[in-house]
Each structure stands twice: as C-alpha cells, then as structure tokens.
Amino acid sequence: MMQKKQRMNLREALPLAGITVSTFIFCTSEFMPVALLTDIALSFSVTESQAGMLISVYAWMVMLLSLPLMIAASRIGFRRLFLIIVALFAFGQLLSSLATSYFMLMAARIVVACAHAIFWSIAPPMAVRVVSEDHRHMALGMVVMGESVALIAGLPLGRVIGLALGWRMTFACVAIITVIIFIYLYFVLPIIPATKPFSVRRLPVLFKTKTLRSLYLFVGVMMTAYYMCYSYIEPYLLQSVGLEEQTVTVVIAFFGVAGILGSVLFSKIYARQRVKFLCGCLLGLVTAFFVLFISQEFLIGVLGACVVLGMGSTAMNAALQSEVIRYSSLDDQAVATSIFSAIFNFGIGSGSALGGVVTSCVSVGSIGAAAGALGLVAFLYCVIVLIPRLRIART
C-alpha cells in the first residue's frame, strides 16, 4: 500500500512562496520591454528593432555571465547569495527608471542581467531543497508558475502603468516591490549551505553526460524559435492583427493564464509521462507558430495560438529544467542549471535578434512562419536524438 504524501508545512511553504514571488518579479522585469517595446522606441527615437535589442543584449549578458558568476559564487551559502542578487536586482531597476537615454537604459538592464544570471542558476535547486522529496516536483512547478503569473499580471500591469504614467514608472514600481520581497526573504529563507565549490576543471566531466549535451542543444534551438515569435508579439498584434492597445494587453495576459495551466499539468502529469509530456508540448508549440502566420485575420485562431504558446512554453520549460536536475549530481546542479540558463538566454537573445531581422526585412506578420520553420528543426532533433536518450533510465 502506497504511503500518503504529507502536506507541506509552513517551514517549507513560506520560503517556497518567497522564491516563487521572486521568480514572478524577475520574469516580469526580463520581458517588460516586450510589453513596452513601442513606447520605449518612441521615447528614445529608435526603431522597434533597436528597442528589441534591449531584450537581446539582456539575454546575451545573462548567457555570458551565468556560468562564470555561478562558479565564482559557488562558495557562498544559497541564502546569502539569493539576498545579494535580489538587492542587486532592485538597484538595477532603480537605474532603469532613471535612464535618460537609450544607452543608459541598456547599461541599467545589464546590471539587472548580472543578478538574473545567478538567479536562474540557484532558484530551481533552492526550490527543491527547501521542501521534502515528496514535494519537489510541486516546488519546481511553483517556480515555473511564478513565470506564468508574471505573464498574466506582471506584464499587463506593467503595460498599463507604462501607458498611464510612462514606462519609467513601471521600472520604479518593480524596484519598490523587489525591496519588499527582499525584506520578506530575509526573515523566511532558511540557511542552505553551499554545495562543494565548483572547479572549472569539472566542466568536461559535466559535459560528458550525453543527455545533458542533447538537452542543452535542444534548448538553444527551441528557445531561439520561441523568442523569435514572442519578442515581437506586441507589434504583431497591433500591426498584423490590427488590435487596439487595450486588447493587446488582454491577449498578452492570455499567455500567462495558459502558463498557469501548463505548470499545473506539469505537476500532475510529468512525473508519470516524462517523454510523452515533452513531445506534446513541443508539437503544440510548433503548430501554434504556424497558426499565428496563417490566422492573422482570424482573432479566434490568434487567441488559440497564444494560449497554446503560453501553456506549452511554461510546461516545457519546467520539464527541461527537471531533466537537467535529474541528470546532474547534487554538487553540480547549480552549475548545470546555470549552463541551462545561459543557453536558454542565448535562445532569447538570438530569437529576439532574428525576429528583428524578419520584422525589418520581411514583415512582422512573418515571425510565426520563421519560428515554425526553426521549431520543426528542433522537433526533428528531439525525436531523433533527445528522446531516445531520455528514455534511458538514470542509474
């Protein structure tokens, strides 16, 4: 007879809630320019493609800094390190709100990227370490849900504040909220000892795991495809679909609503059907890309595609992070996750840059077709290479 799982106690729930809310605010900040792209471009008299580089450069800095910063910080206890990066994040948001030029805003975003580079390296491992083993999948699902809620409430709310009071006020509000989160975390985060300091000489050992290598390559290609589309969803909805400003805000919120459903499905299904779950997410995403391309005059089709994109991306992100943790040792999890974060952000930056090229050279309405084509490449790689390796049980 199976033992009934014990309910999560307050000692586990309070720090997990803090990590989840931190994820919400970090993700709100990361993708804030997506919801404010047009206003930022107008404010500094730059094109939407140039404004989109705020997303690309941010992501590339996270990519470049994730591994070296995590290795440098591997001697610091997780609690202390988490508080440091939250404080740095708040400082970067304050600088963003005070930016008086495009390049000053870019510099402020790089400060935020330094905090973000370490955040995604330790947030998932921290979430699974503050709870018991029975609740680890739920904990990881909660972290991913923070990202989904950012899409539901964070980005639309940021957009509303930006339209009403200016985009600088949006960044200022994020800074204030982050200070409140810092105070909460200071009192509820338990002491989590640092793992064994990571040496660069152990990197080749980490990369000897074929499954990790396959996961990393897949993440780079698929995230490039996804963010080629998602980074320009606001101008796509405004220009190609012809929606009003307020309606665009609602549609962007659809991503987050669907994302919560995706995180719930991950918590309920993934542990029992790992491979089928991942394949289903991937197939849904590739289909939704092409639907965006062919359904520009049909709002129902566009909304349906947005729901699938929000649900599929959130669920797949959680599944991929879980696989990275599964195939890395306890001492290597933070660094393995930092590599995942670096490659994930490579995909964000590359996708945003390629989406800008498609937007400038073809049209913003073609981003779905371009993303779908690259998504098909990722799908073939997943079926031929990644899935057979994931089917092999870890010994």
Coordinates of N, CA and C in Angstrom, one line a residue, residues 45 230 305 309 375:
S45 N 13.4 57.7 -29.7 CA 13.5 57.9 -31.2 C 14.3 56.8 -31.9
Y230 N 7.8 35.3 -29.8 CA 7.3 36.0 -28.7 C 7.8 37.4 -28.5
A305 N -3.7 30.2 -30.6 CA -2.3 30.0 -30.7 C -1.6 30.6 -29.5
L309 N 0.8 28.6 -26.9 CA 2.2 29.1 -26.7 C 2.5 29.3 -25.3
G375 N 11.4 25.8 -35.4 CA 10.8 24.8 -34.5 C 10.7 23.4 -35.0

